[in-house]
Short mmCIF file of C-alpha atoms in Angstrom, two decimals:
data_model
loop_
_atom_site.label_atom_id
_atom_site.label_comp_id
_atom_site.label_asym_id
_atom_site.label_seq_id
_atom_site.Cartn_x
_atom_site.Cartn_y
_atom_site.Cartn_z
CA MET W 1053 63.26 80.94 -50.67
CA LYS W 1054 61.90 83.64 -53.23
CA LYS W 1055 59.64 85.81 -51.47
CA VAL W 1056 56.93 86.61 -53.10
CA TYR W 1057 54.45 88.92 -53.36
CA ARG W 1058 51.00 89.87 -55.66
CA SER W 1059 51.23 94.09 -55.56
CA VAL W 1060 53.98 96.35 -55.27
CA PHE W 1061 53.44 99.80 -54.73
CA TRP W 1062 55.61 102.60 -55.47
CA ILE W 1063 56.33 106.06 -53.74
CA LEU W 1064 58.29 108.73 -54.79
CA GLY W 1065 60.06 111.04 -52.61
CA ASP W 1066 57.94 113.74 -52.65
CA GLN W 1067 54.51 111.50 -51.56
CA LEU W 1068 55.15 110.74 -48.01
CA ASN W 1069 52.11 110.96 -47.47
CA SER W 1070 50.79 108.38 -43.78
CA ASN W 1071 48.09 109.11 -43.70
CA HIS W 1072 46.78 107.94 -47.10
CA SER W 1073 44.17 105.14 -47.41
CA TRP W 1074 47.40 102.79 -48.74
CA PHE W 1075 48.62 102.62 -45.34
CA GLU W 1076 45.06 101.91 -43.54
CA ASN W 1077 45.67 98.79 -43.30
CA THR W 1078 47.99 95.63 -43.66
CA ASP W 1079 49.04 93.34 -45.99
CA ASP W 1080 51.23 89.97 -46.63
CA THR W 1081 51.19 90.55 -49.97
CA ARG W 1082 51.43 93.83 -51.06
CA LEU W 1083 55.03 95.52 -50.86
CA PHE W 1084 55.94 99.51 -50.11
CA VAL W 1085 58.97 100.73 -52.91
CA ILE W 1086 60.70 103.74 -52.05
CA ALA W 1087 64.08 104.54 -53.86
CA GLU W 1088 66.61 106.60 -54.24
CA LEU W 1089 67.52 107.21 -57.93
CA LYS W 1090 70.70 109.24 -59.45
CA GLN W 1091 68.60 110.40 -62.81
CA GLU W 1092 65.90 111.85 -59.84
CA ALA W 1093 68.93 113.90 -58.59
CA SER W 1094 70.92 114.91 -61.25
CA TYR W 1095 68.29 116.19 -64.53
CA CYS W 1096 69.75 119.79 -62.79
CA HIS W 1097 72.38 121.02 -59.95
CA HIS W 1098 70.16 120.43 -57.02
CA HIS W 1099 71.15 121.94 -54.31
CA VAL W 1100 73.22 119.37 -50.95
CA GLN W 1101 70.69 120.46 -48.91
CA LYS W 1102 67.61 119.99 -50.86
CA VAL W 1103 69.05 115.52 -51.19
CA ALA W 1104 69.87 115.23 -48.08
CA ALA W 1105 66.58 116.96 -47.18
CA PHE W 1106 64.54 113.55 -49.96
CA PHE W 1107 66.76 110.91 -49.05
CA ALA W 1108 66.22 111.36 -45.35
CA SER W 1109 63.18 112.39 -45.78
CA MET W 1110 62.19 108.71 -47.32
CA LYS W 1111 64.19 106.97 -45.59
CA THR W 1112 62.31 108.50 -42.24
CA PHE W 1113 59.46 107.60 -44.08
CA ALA W 1114 60.06 103.84 -44.83
CA ALA W 1115 61.25 103.54 -41.64
CA ALA W 1116 57.54 104.53 -39.83
CA LEU W 1117 55.88 102.21 -42.90
CA ARG W 1118 57.75 99.41 -41.16
CA ASN W 1119 57.13 100.10 -37.97
CA SER W 1120 53.48 99.86 -38.62
CA GLY W 1121 53.33 96.71 -40.11
CA HIS W 1122 54.04 96.87 -43.65
CA HIS W 1123 56.29 95.67 -45.88
CA VAL W 1124 58.82 98.12 -47.44
CA LEU W 1125 61.71 97.26 -49.81
CA HIS W 1126 64.00 100.91 -48.79
CA LEU W 1127 66.52 100.87 -52.62
CA THR W 1128 69.96 103.39 -52.08
CA LEU W 1129 72.15 105.39 -54.43
CA ASP W 1130 73.94 101.75 -54.34
CA GLU W 1131 71.36 99.63 -55.21
CA THR W 1132 69.81 101.52 -57.85
CA ALA W 1133 72.74 102.33 -59.75
CA GLY W 1134 73.10 100.18 -61.54
CA PHE W 1135 69.52 101.05 -63.53
CA GLU W 1136 69.02 103.10 -66.42
CA ASP W 1137 65.86 104.89 -65.17
CA LEU W 1138 62.96 104.27 -63.07
CA GLN W 1139 60.59 102.10 -65.64
CA ASN W 1140 63.91 99.76 -66.23
CA LEU W 1141 64.09 99.81 -61.98
CA ILE W 1142 60.67 99.33 -61.95
CA ALA W 1143 60.06 95.70 -64.94
CA HIS W 1144 63.22 94.56 -62.44
CA THR W 1145 61.74 95.17 -59.59
CA MET W 1146 58.14 93.03 -60.76
CA SER W 1147 60.03 90.01 -61.49
CA LYS W 1148 62.37 90.15 -58.92
CA PHE W 1149 59.26 89.13 -56.63
CA SER W 1150 56.90 87.78 -58.93
CA ALA W 1151 54.42 90.37 -58.21
CA LYS W 1152 51.16 90.97 -61.01
CA GLN W 1153 50.15 94.53 -59.80
CA PHE W 1154 51.86 97.91 -60.21
CA ASN W 1155 50.49 100.23 -58.64
CA TYR W 1156 51.26 104.62 -58.63
CA GLN W 1157 49.90 107.46 -56.87
CA ARG W 1158 49.69 109.84 -59.43
CA PRO W 1159 53.21 111.84 -59.94
CA ASP W 1160 52.90 116.31 -59.23
CA GLU W 1161 55.50 116.82 -62.37
CA TYR W 1162 54.53 116.20 -66.17
CA ARG W 1163 57.75 113.82 -66.54
CA LEU W 1164 57.19 111.25 -64.28
CA LEU W 1165 53.27 111.11 -64.63
CA MET W 1166 54.53 110.10 -68.32
CA ASP W 1167 56.56 107.65 -67.23
CA MET W 1168 54.42 106.41 -64.83
CA ARG W 1169 51.50 105.97 -67.55
CA SER W 1170 53.48 104.33 -70.27
CA LEU W 1171 54.08 101.40 -68.26
CA SER W 1172 50.58 100.36 -68.88
CA GLY W 1173 51.50 99.97 -72.51
CA LEU W 1174 55.36 98.80 -72.08
CA MET W 1175 54.88 95.65 -69.45
CA ASP W 1176 52.98 92.61 -68.86
CA PHE W 1177 51.87 93.64 -65.38
CA GLU W 1178 48.95 95.35 -64.30
CA VAL W 1179 49.34 99.22 -63.69
CA ARG W 1180 46.77 101.40 -61.42
CA GLU W 1181 47.17 105.10 -61.68
CA PHE W 1182 46.23 106.58 -57.32
CA ASP W 1183 45.59 109.91 -56.66
CA THR W 1184 48.10 111.43 -53.72
CA GLU W 1185 44.54 112.16 -52.11
CA HIS W 1186 47.10 115.51 -50.34
CA PHE W 1187 45.09 118.66 -53.00
CA LEU W 1188 42.37 120.13 -51.92
CA PHE W 1189 40.56 120.81 -56.14
CA PRO W 1190 40.22 117.68 -57.26
CA TYR W 1191 42.99 116.97 -60.14
CA ASP W 1192 40.38 115.88 -62.30
CA GLN W 1193 38.73 119.15 -62.25
CA ILE W 1194 41.53 121.23 -63.17
CA LYS W 1195 40.50 120.75 -66.70
CA SER W 1196 36.29 122.20 -66.05
CA ASP W 1197 37.59 125.17 -64.39
CA PHE W 1198 40.02 126.67 -66.15
CA VAL W 1199 41.28 126.53 -70.00
CA ARG W 1200 44.63 126.02 -71.23
CA GLY W 1201 46.46 129.36 -72.58
CA LYS W 1202 43.92 131.70 -71.18
CA ALA W 1203 44.55 134.04 -68.49
CA HIS W 1204 43.45 132.40 -64.95
CA ARG W 1205 43.28 134.82 -60.93
CA MET W 1206 44.13 133.95 -58.10
CA GLU W 1207 41.95 136.66 -56.12
CA SER W 1208 38.26 133.97 -58.06
CA PHE W 1209 39.92 130.97 -57.41
CA TYR W 1210 40.69 131.33 -54.34
CA ARG W 1211 36.59 133.20 -53.48
CA LYS W 1212 35.44 130.70 -54.08
CA MET W 1213 37.76 127.45 -52.69
CA ARG W 1214 36.81 129.47 -48.83
CA LYS W 1215 32.86 129.31 -49.94
CA LYS W 1216 33.54 125.54 -51.09
CA PHE W 1217 35.32 125.26 -47.52
CA ASP W 1218 34.28 127.59 -45.33
CA ILE W 1219 36.64 128.73 -44.53
CA LEU W 1220 36.80 132.56 -42.74
CA MET W 1221 33.15 132.95 -43.84
CA GLU W 1222 30.20 133.67 -42.46
CA GLY W 1223 27.42 132.28 -43.94
CA ASP W 1224 28.14 133.82 -48.36
CA LYS W 1225 30.42 136.06 -46.52
CA PRO W 1226 33.97 136.79 -45.70
CA VAL W 1227 34.26 137.58 -42.52
CA GLY W 1228 35.93 140.70 -41.61
CA GLY W 1229 33.60 141.45 -44.16
CA ALA W 1230 37.09 141.68 -47.10
CA TRP W 1231 38.10 138.37 -49.19
CA ASN W 1232 41.46 140.10 -49.27
CA TYR W 1233 43.57 141.91 -46.38
CA ASP W 1234 47.53 142.07 -48.57
CA LYS W 1235 47.30 145.04 -48.11
CA GLU W 1236 47.64 145.13 -44.63
CA ASN W 1237 51.42 142.96 -44.98
CA ARG W 1238 52.85 144.66 -46.93
CA GLU W 1239 55.16 146.68 -43.06
CA LYS W 1240 58.58 147.33 -43.31
CA LEU W 1241 60.59 146.15 -40.76
CA LYS W 1242 61.95 149.16 -38.47
CA LYS W 1243 64.90 148.72 -36.61
CA ASN W 1244 62.90 148.15 -32.77
CA ASP W 1245 60.84 145.32 -34.93
CA LEU W 1246 64.62 143.58 -35.06
CA THR W 1247 64.56 142.11 -31.86
CA ASP W 1248 61.33 140.87 -31.67
CA ILE W 1249 61.89 137.95 -34.83
CA PRO W 1250 61.62 134.71 -33.01
CA SER W 1251 64.58 132.19 -34.05
CA PRO W 1252 64.00 129.61 -36.52
CA LYS W 1253 62.94 126.33 -36.19
CA ILE W 1254 64.90 124.16 -36.77
CA PHE W 1255 66.55 120.75 -36.43
CA LYS W 1256 69.81 117.84 -36.03
CA ASN W 1257 69.61 115.47 -38.56
CA ASP W 1258 72.53 112.99 -39.04
CA VAL W 1259 72.59 113.04 -43.05
CA SER W 1260 76.10 112.12 -42.92
CA GLU W 1261 75.91 108.54 -44.89
CA ILE W 1262 73.58 110.21 -47.57
CA LEU W 1263 76.10 113.07 -48.34
CA GLU W 1264 78.14 110.39 -48.01
CA ARG W 1265 77.09 108.47 -50.83
CA ILE W 1266 75.63 111.43 -52.75
CA ARG W 1267 80.70 112.26 -53.01
CA LYS W 1268 80.49 108.41 -54.30
CA HIS W 1269 77.59 108.30 -56.81
CA LYS W 1270 79.49 110.95 -58.38
CA ILE W 1271 75.96 113.69 -57.65
CA VAL W 1272 76.20 116.93 -59.12
CA VAL W 1273 75.12 119.21 -56.73
CA THR W 1274 75.17 122.94 -55.47
CA GLY W 1275 74.87 125.23 -52.52
CA GLN W 1276 76.75 125.08 -48.96
CA GLU W 1277 76.68 121.15 -47.25
CA MET W 1278 74.67 121.22 -43.85
CA ASN W 1279 75.21 117.99 -41.52
CA PRO W 1280 73.55 118.25 -39.59
CA LEU W 1281 70.40 119.11 -41.13
CA ILE W 1282 68.27 122.14 -40.04
CA TRP W 1283 64.91 120.78 -41.95
CA PRO W 1284 62.47 118.37 -41.03
CA THR W 1285 62.41 115.22 -42.77
CA SER W 1286 59.49 113.49 -40.68
CA ARG W 1287 56.67 114.18 -40.23
CA GLU W 1288 56.66 114.71 -36.30
CA GLN W 1289 59.75 117.39 -37.08
CA ALA W 1290 57.02 118.63 -39.97
CA LEU W 1291 54.23 118.70 -36.98
CA GLU W 1292 56.93 120.39 -35.03
CA ILE W 1293 57.06 122.91 -37.26
CA LEU W 1294 53.85 124.01 -37.44
CA ASP W 1295 52.99 124.29 -33.77
CA PHE W 1296 56.48 126.46 -33.96
CA PHE W 1297 54.45 128.45 -36.59
CA CYS W 1298 51.59 128.88 -35.26
CA GLU W 1299 52.87 129.64 -31.66
CA TYR W 1300 55.75 132.61 -32.75
CA CYS W 1301 55.76 133.28 -36.02
CA LEU W 1302 51.32 134.01 -37.10
CA PRO W 1303 51.66 136.39 -35.13
CA SER W 1304 53.51 138.34 -36.39
CA PHE W 1305 53.37 136.99 -39.91
CA GLY W 1306 51.10 138.78 -42.98
CA ARG W 1307 52.18 142.03 -41.45
CA PHE W 1308 55.94 141.24 -42.38
CA GLN W 1309 55.20 138.97 -45.62
CA ASP W 1310 57.55 141.47 -47.72
CA ALA W 1311 60.02 143.04 -45.69
CA MET W 1312 63.43 142.02 -46.10
CA THR W 1313 66.42 142.75 -44.15
CA CYS W 1314 70.40 142.37 -43.58
CA GLN W 1315 70.11 143.34 -40.26
CA THR W 1316 70.19 140.33 -38.06
CA GLU W 1317 70.54 136.61 -38.23
CA HIS W 1318 67.23 135.42 -39.47
CA SER W 1319 67.33 137.17 -42.55
CA TRP W 1320 66.08 134.08 -43.71
CA SER W 1321 63.30 132.82 -42.12
CA LEU W 1322 61.52 136.17 -40.42
CA TYR W 1323 58.06 135.48 -40.25
CA HIS W 1324 58.08 132.76 -42.76
CA SER W 1325 56.39 129.75 -42.04
CA ARG W 1326 59.30 126.83 -43.52
CA LEU W 1327 56.20 124.74 -44.47
CA SER W 1328 57.02 125.04 -47.80
CA TYR W 1329 59.53 122.14 -48.27
CA ALA W 1330 56.81 119.72 -45.61
CA LEU W 1331 54.36 120.66 -47.27
CA ASN W 1332 55.50 119.67 -50.93
CA VAL W 1333 56.78 115.91 -49.83
CA LYS W 1334 53.35 115.39 -48.47
CA MET W 1335 54.08 115.42 -44.65
CA LEU W 1336 51.74 117.69 -44.37
CA SER W 1337 48.15 118.51 -45.92
CA PRO W 1338 46.77 121.44 -46.15
CA ARG W 1339 44.15 120.57 -44.28
CA GLU W 1340 45.97 120.57 -41.77
CA VAL W 1341 48.22 123.26 -42.44
CA ILE W 1342 45.15 125.66 -42.32
CA ALA W 1343 43.31 124.29 -39.21
CA LYS W 1344 46.07 125.02 -37.45
CA ALA W 1345 45.82 128.36 -38.25
CA LEU W 1346 42.40 128.93 -37.68
CA LYS W 1347 42.33 126.48 -35.06
CA CYS W 1348 45.23 129.23 -33.33
CA PHE W 1349 43.17 132.19 -34.94
CA GLN W 1350 39.97 131.18 -33.03
CA TYR W 1351 41.70 131.09 -29.43
CA ARG W 1352 43.94 133.65 -29.80
CA GLN W 1353 42.38 136.28 -31.50
CA GLY W 1354 44.06 140.20 -29.28
CA GLU W 1355 47.68 138.80 -30.31
CA ILE W 1356 46.06 137.33 -34.49
CA SER W 1357 44.87 139.65 -36.54
CA LEU W 1358 42.65 138.38 -39.07
CA SER W 1359 44.48 139.83 -41.89
CA GLN W 1360 47.66 137.38 -40.18
CA VAL W 1361 45.77 134.69 -40.73
CA GLU W 1362 43.78 135.52 -43.56
CA GLY W 1363 47.31 136.24 -45.37
CA PHE W 1364 48.51 132.91 -44.80
CA VAL W 1365 45.56 131.02 -45.88
CA ARG W 1366 45.53 132.58 -49.13
CA GLN W 1367 48.65 130.91 -50.06
CA ILE W 1368 47.45 127.29 -48.88
CA LEU W 1369 43.96 127.23 -49.22
CA GLY W 1370 44.82 129.84 -53.15
CA TRP W 1371 48.20 130.77 -54.24
CA ARG W 1372 49.43 126.45 -54.60
CA GLU W 1373 45.79 125.03 -54.78
CA PHE W 1374 45.80 128.24 -58.26
CA ILE W 1375 49.39 126.98 -59.13
CA ARG W 1376 48.87 123.71 -59.57
CA ALA W 1377 45.53 123.55 -61.54
CA ILE W 1378 47.50 126.38 -63.56
CA TYR W 1379 51.26 124.05 -63.75
CA TRP W 1380 48.55 120.64 -65.25
CA ILE W 1381 46.48 122.46 -67.22
CA ASN W 1382 48.87 124.60 -69.36
CA MET W 1383 51.72 120.74 -69.61
CA PRO W 1384 53.81 120.22 -71.76
CA ASP W 1385 54.13 123.60 -73.78
CA TYR W 1386 54.10 125.41 -69.95
CA SER W 1387 57.36 125.13 -69.98
CA THR W 1388 58.40 126.53 -72.77
CA LYS W 1389 56.67 129.57 -73.03
CA ASN W 1390 59.48 132.86 -73.40
CA TYR W 1391 57.26 136.17 -74.14
CA PHE W 1392 59.52 138.92 -73.93
CA SER W 1393 61.92 136.27 -75.90
CA ALA W 1394 64.48 137.11 -72.56
CA ASP W 1395 67.89 134.82 -74.57
CA LEU W 1396 70.71 136.12 -71.69
CA LYS W 1397 72.49 133.42 -69.14
CA LEU W 1398 71.92 133.74 -66.05
CA PRO W 1399 75.50 135.39 -64.35
CA ASP W 1400 77.90 132.87 -62.80
CA PHE W 1401 77.30 134.96 -59.09
CA PHE W 1402 73.90 133.11 -58.79
CA TRP W 1403 75.80 130.18 -58.24
CA THR W 1404 78.83 131.56 -55.71
CA GLY W 1405 76.56 135.49 -54.05
CA LYS W 1406 79.64 137.48 -54.70
CA THR W 1407 78.33 140.35 -56.06
CA LYS W 1408 78.32 144.03 -55.13
CA MET W 1409 74.62 144.08 -55.09
CA LYS W 1410 73.33 144.22 -51.56
CA CYS W 1411 70.26 142.97 -51.64
CA MET W 1412 71.25 140.37 -54.47
CA SER W 1413 73.69 139.34 -53.12
CA SER W 1414 71.71 138.26 -49.17
CA ALA W 1415 69.11 136.75 -51.02
CA ILE W 1416 71.61 135.12 -52.90
CA GLY W 1417 73.18 134.04 -50.04
CA ASP W 1418 70.84 133.06 -48.29
CA SER W 1419 69.68 130.70 -50.79
CA LEU W 1420 72.93 128.74 -51.14
CA LYS W 1421 73.57 128.85 -47.37
CA TYR W 1422 70.11 126.62 -46.81
CA SER W 1423 68.62 126.23 -49.57
CA TYR W 1424 66.13 128.67 -48.95
CA SER W 1425 64.86 131.90 -49.26
CA HIS W 1426 61.58 133.40 -48.61
CA HIS W 1427 59.41 134.70 -51.41
CA ILE W 1428 59.99 138.21 -51.72
CA HIS W 1429 63.36 137.22 -52.75
CA ARG W 1430 62.23 135.44 -54.97
CA LEU W 1431 60.43 137.77 -56.58
CA MET W 1432 61.10 140.86 -55.93
CA VAL W 1433 64.91 140.78 -55.78
CA THR W 1434 66.78 138.03 -57.82
CA GLY W 1435 63.11 136.99 -59.57
CA ASN W 1436 63.24 141.12 -60.86
CA PHE W 1437 66.49 140.89 -61.35
CA CYS W 1438 66.94 137.77 -64.18
CA MET W 1439 63.94 138.96 -66.21
CA LEU W 1440 64.89 143.16 -66.03
CA ALA W 1441 67.88 142.29 -67.21
CA GLY W 1442 66.41 139.74 -70.11
CA ILE W 1443 67.89 136.08 -68.32
CA ASP W 1444 66.34 133.26 -70.19
CA PRO W 1445 63.58 131.22 -68.70
CA GLU W 1446 65.39 128.19 -69.48
CA GLU W 1447 68.56 129.69 -67.43
CA VAL W 1448 66.07 130.93 -64.69
CA ASP W 1449 63.93 127.75 -64.67
CA SER W 1450 66.98 125.64 -64.06
CA TRP W 1451 68.08 127.05 -61.11
CA TYR W 1452 65.13 128.26 -58.60
CA LEU W 1453 64.58 124.31 -59.23
CA GLY W 1454 67.51 123.19 -58.73
CA ILE W 1455 68.60 125.45 -56.03
CA TYR W 1456 65.60 125.45 -53.42
CA ILE W 1457 64.98 122.69 -50.64
CA ASP W 1458 61.03 123.18 -51.50
CA ALA W 1459 61.52 123.75 -55.31
CA VAL W 1460 59.87 120.48 -57.31
CA GLN W 1461 58.34 121.61 -60.61
CA TRP W 1462 54.69 121.65 -60.34
CA VAL W 1463 54.75 124.50 -58.11
CA GLU W 1464 57.85 126.00 -59.64
CA LEU W 1465 57.14 126.20 -62.72
CA PRO W 1466 54.61 129.27 -62.65
CA ASN W 1467 56.24 130.78 -59.61
CA THR W 1468 59.54 131.13 -61.84
CA ARG W 1469 58.26 131.52 -66.32
CA GLY W 1470 54.94 132.94 -64.83
CA MET W 1471 54.60 134.48 -61.56
CA SER W 1472 58.21 136.27 -61.29
CA GLN W 1473 59.66 136.28 -65.18
CA TYR W 1474 56.46 137.13 -67.03
CA ALA W 1475 57.18 134.76 -69.28
CA ASP W 1476 54.13 133.08 -70.17
CA GLY W 1477 52.60 136.34 -70.90
CA GLY W 1478 50.39 136.85 -68.38
CA ILE W 1479 48.77 133.32 -68.27
CA VAL W 1480 49.90 134.16 -64.17
CA ALA W 1481 50.25 136.90 -63.09
CA SER W 1482 47.64 140.68 -64.70
CA LYS W 1483 51.68 142.45 -64.94
CA PRO W 1484 55.19 142.13 -64.73
CA TYR W 1485 56.32 141.98 -61.03
CA ALA W 1486 59.29 144.62 -62.43
CA ALA W 1487 60.58 146.89 -59.87
CA SER W 1488 63.29 149.44 -60.34
CA GLY W 1489 65.52 149.42 -57.02
CA ASN W 1490 62.78 152.12 -54.84
CA TYR W 1491 60.59 148.82 -54.43
CA ILE W 1492 63.50 147.27 -52.59
CA SER W 1493 64.15 149.97 -50.75
CA LYS W 1494 61.21 150.68 -49.52
CA MET W 1495 60.37 147.24 -48.54
CA SER W 1496 63.79 146.41 -46.94
CA ASP W 1497 67.11 147.94 -45.09
CA TYR W 1498 69.50 146.01 -47.85
CA CYS W 1499 70.65 149.87 -49.78
CA SER W 1500 71.43 151.78 -46.87
CA SER W 1501 75.03 149.27 -46.93
CA CYS W 1502 75.83 148.65 -50.58
CA HIS W 1503 77.79 149.28 -52.93
CA TYR W 1504 75.72 151.09 -55.36
CA ASN W 1505 73.65 154.79 -55.10
CA VAL W 1506 69.82 153.26 -55.10
CA LYS W 1507 68.82 156.87 -55.88
CA GLU W 1508 70.87 157.35 -58.65
CA VAL W 1509 70.06 155.52 -62.02
CA THR W 1510 72.95 157.06 -65.38
CA THR W 1511 76.40 157.10 -62.78
CA GLU W 1512 79.21 154.59 -62.52
CA ARG W 1513 78.16 153.81 -59.04
CA ALA W 1514 73.87 153.65 -59.97
CA CYS W 1515 71.49 150.87 -58.58
CA PRO W 1516 71.83 148.88 -61.70
CA PHE W 1517 67.87 147.86 -61.17
CA ASN W 1518 67.44 151.22 -61.52
CA SER W 1519 68.80 151.62 -65.80
CA LEU W 1520 67.13 148.02 -66.26
CA TYR W 1521 63.91 148.79 -65.02
CA TRP W 1522 63.68 151.47 -67.75
CA HIS W 1523 65.10 149.92 -70.79
CA PHE W 1524 62.64 146.59 -69.92
CA MET W 1525 60.68 149.24 -70.12
CA HIS W 1526 60.89 151.10 -73.14
CA LYS W 1527 61.82 147.65 -74.77
CA HIS W 1528 58.40 146.72 -74.79
CA ARG W 1529 56.79 149.54 -74.75
CA ASP W 1530 54.36 147.93 -77.53
CA VAL W 1531 52.37 145.07 -75.82
CA LEU W 1532 52.98 146.85 -71.87
CA LYS W 1533 51.41 149.78 -72.72
CA GLN W 1534 48.75 147.74 -73.51
CA ASN W 1535 48.30 146.33 -69.69
CA PRO W 1536 46.25 148.93 -68.14
CA ARG W 1537 48.55 148.05 -64.85
CA THR W 1538 51.50 149.38 -67.09
CA ASN W 1539 50.36 152.23 -69.20
CA LEU W 1540 50.48 154.46 -66.36
CA VAL W 1541 54.20 154.13 -66.13
CA PHE W 1542 54.69 155.52 -69.40
CA LYS W 1543 54.39 159.04 -68.19
CA GLY W 1544 56.12 159.60 -65.76
CA TRP W 1545 59.04 157.97 -68.44
CA ASP W 1546 57.16 160.26 -71.66
CA ARG W 1547 57.63 163.48 -69.64
CA LYS W 1548 61.77 162.87 -68.87
CA ALA W 1549 63.68 165.25 -71.87
CA GLU W 1550 65.29 162.93 -74.88
CA ASP W 1551 68.65 163.23 -73.90
CA GLU W 1552 68.17 161.73 -71.06
CA ARG W 1553 66.15 159.13 -71.86
CA GLY W 1554 68.56 157.86 -73.46
CA LEU W 1555 71.60 158.41 -70.84
CA VAL W 1556 69.50 155.45 -68.92
CA LEU W 1557 69.17 153.57 -71.88
CA GLN W 1558 73.36 153.57 -72.93
CA LYS W 1559 73.72 153.46 -68.95
CA ALA W 1560 71.47 149.83 -69.19
CA GLN W 1561 73.48 148.46 -72.18
CA GLU W 1562 76.40 149.46 -69.84
CA VAL W 1563 75.07 146.91 -67.21
CA ILE W 1564 74.14 144.76 -69.54
CA HIS W 1565 77.02 144.41 -70.62
CA SER W 1566 78.46 143.98 -67.44
CA LEU W 1567 76.87 141.27 -65.54
CA GLU W 1568 79.36 139.14 -63.89
CA THR W 1569 80.81 142.30 -62.81
CA LEU W 1570 78.34 143.60 -61.11
#
């Protein structure tokens, strides 16, 4: 006898929120569907670990729902391969089970939201949209608090969120008297600091069947295959990594959050939380992550300073929620912004890690090996390089979106095209985060073992970042001089002799013309 359900509830791969109100009660008339889709695994060249982690997490989530008494249909690539797109699969599923009502949680990607909302005009069943019940800043409030195309600053947004949720507040004043302790969180790792870095919390998730499906269905992937998979694929594992972070990493998180090193096997993890994947697929909620960090701070105040916990809270309560709002208020035009008209191709070494630049080989190598690198790698190494060299933001976006396990478009796009590349002209950032090799030398130990010399600008072995930096500033001088945060740089540039400036710009052109061989 054919099984009939009144309602189908569709769950996307980044909607693994076990605490959603959908799951409060069981109902034999409801069917929950979660499906692996080739189109979602193929719209860019995803890291193989990213695809494996999403598919494994979806499978685990489906099993957890089933164990809780819900009716669940988990479809693998084998079952969905015959469908052209998501809409055709939905229509088939609704017809197969004679369902009259289709329910979905609002997707966090513009493209998928348009697909879901278009169902109402295309199908003969009722379509209902629900909130994901994940974010702290309401979706419906974005249009009232943000203006499309206008520059917004995270700091003012963050202060409003602190007040609204009464986090690290004493009445209407911030605990400790300051809103932001970022200036205290910029230490470089010294040699005697390296022995204290904790071994990262990893898991041993067997994804052999998933890897076989990826190969069978010819999903084009990049990066290093890993089995067992070290990333959390269940809520239980996500909670474990949250506990681990608070216990072992939070005490030094803020202090070294901008530090980089190649002198330890844990250079890819350091004191970073590595919670972004679990958060972005919603196995963890921002509210519980913040609450856990604050509880640890309360009970371990002699060990965890205010600057450490504030720096972490700012990332979750401030930056993450702010970036989401920037995404939604500016889409779809945001995805095509290119303020500096950058148009060069991404060098091939972004896919191999084979470059003589030590900072780049380390950052890209970590990305390829683990589908992860911490934020300062992404902003001040690979991102900085791409902006200085004039790489097309479209190519940069595609690489960041595909390579990182935590990359979903709502968070990747404003961080890459806005913060990293300044391609939005200042909607996200107050200035381009452009830096010469001196910044990398200041915050890391890469330069001491690099093929290039960070103290040289125009010689054969000069650090490429140096001439590229001055070339970038010179090329975009007309717009950058109008920004008080970058205007001061030109005083030093103008003091140089004209022939010296010419040599620097000539060297930069040589670097740009030989990007593939750096």
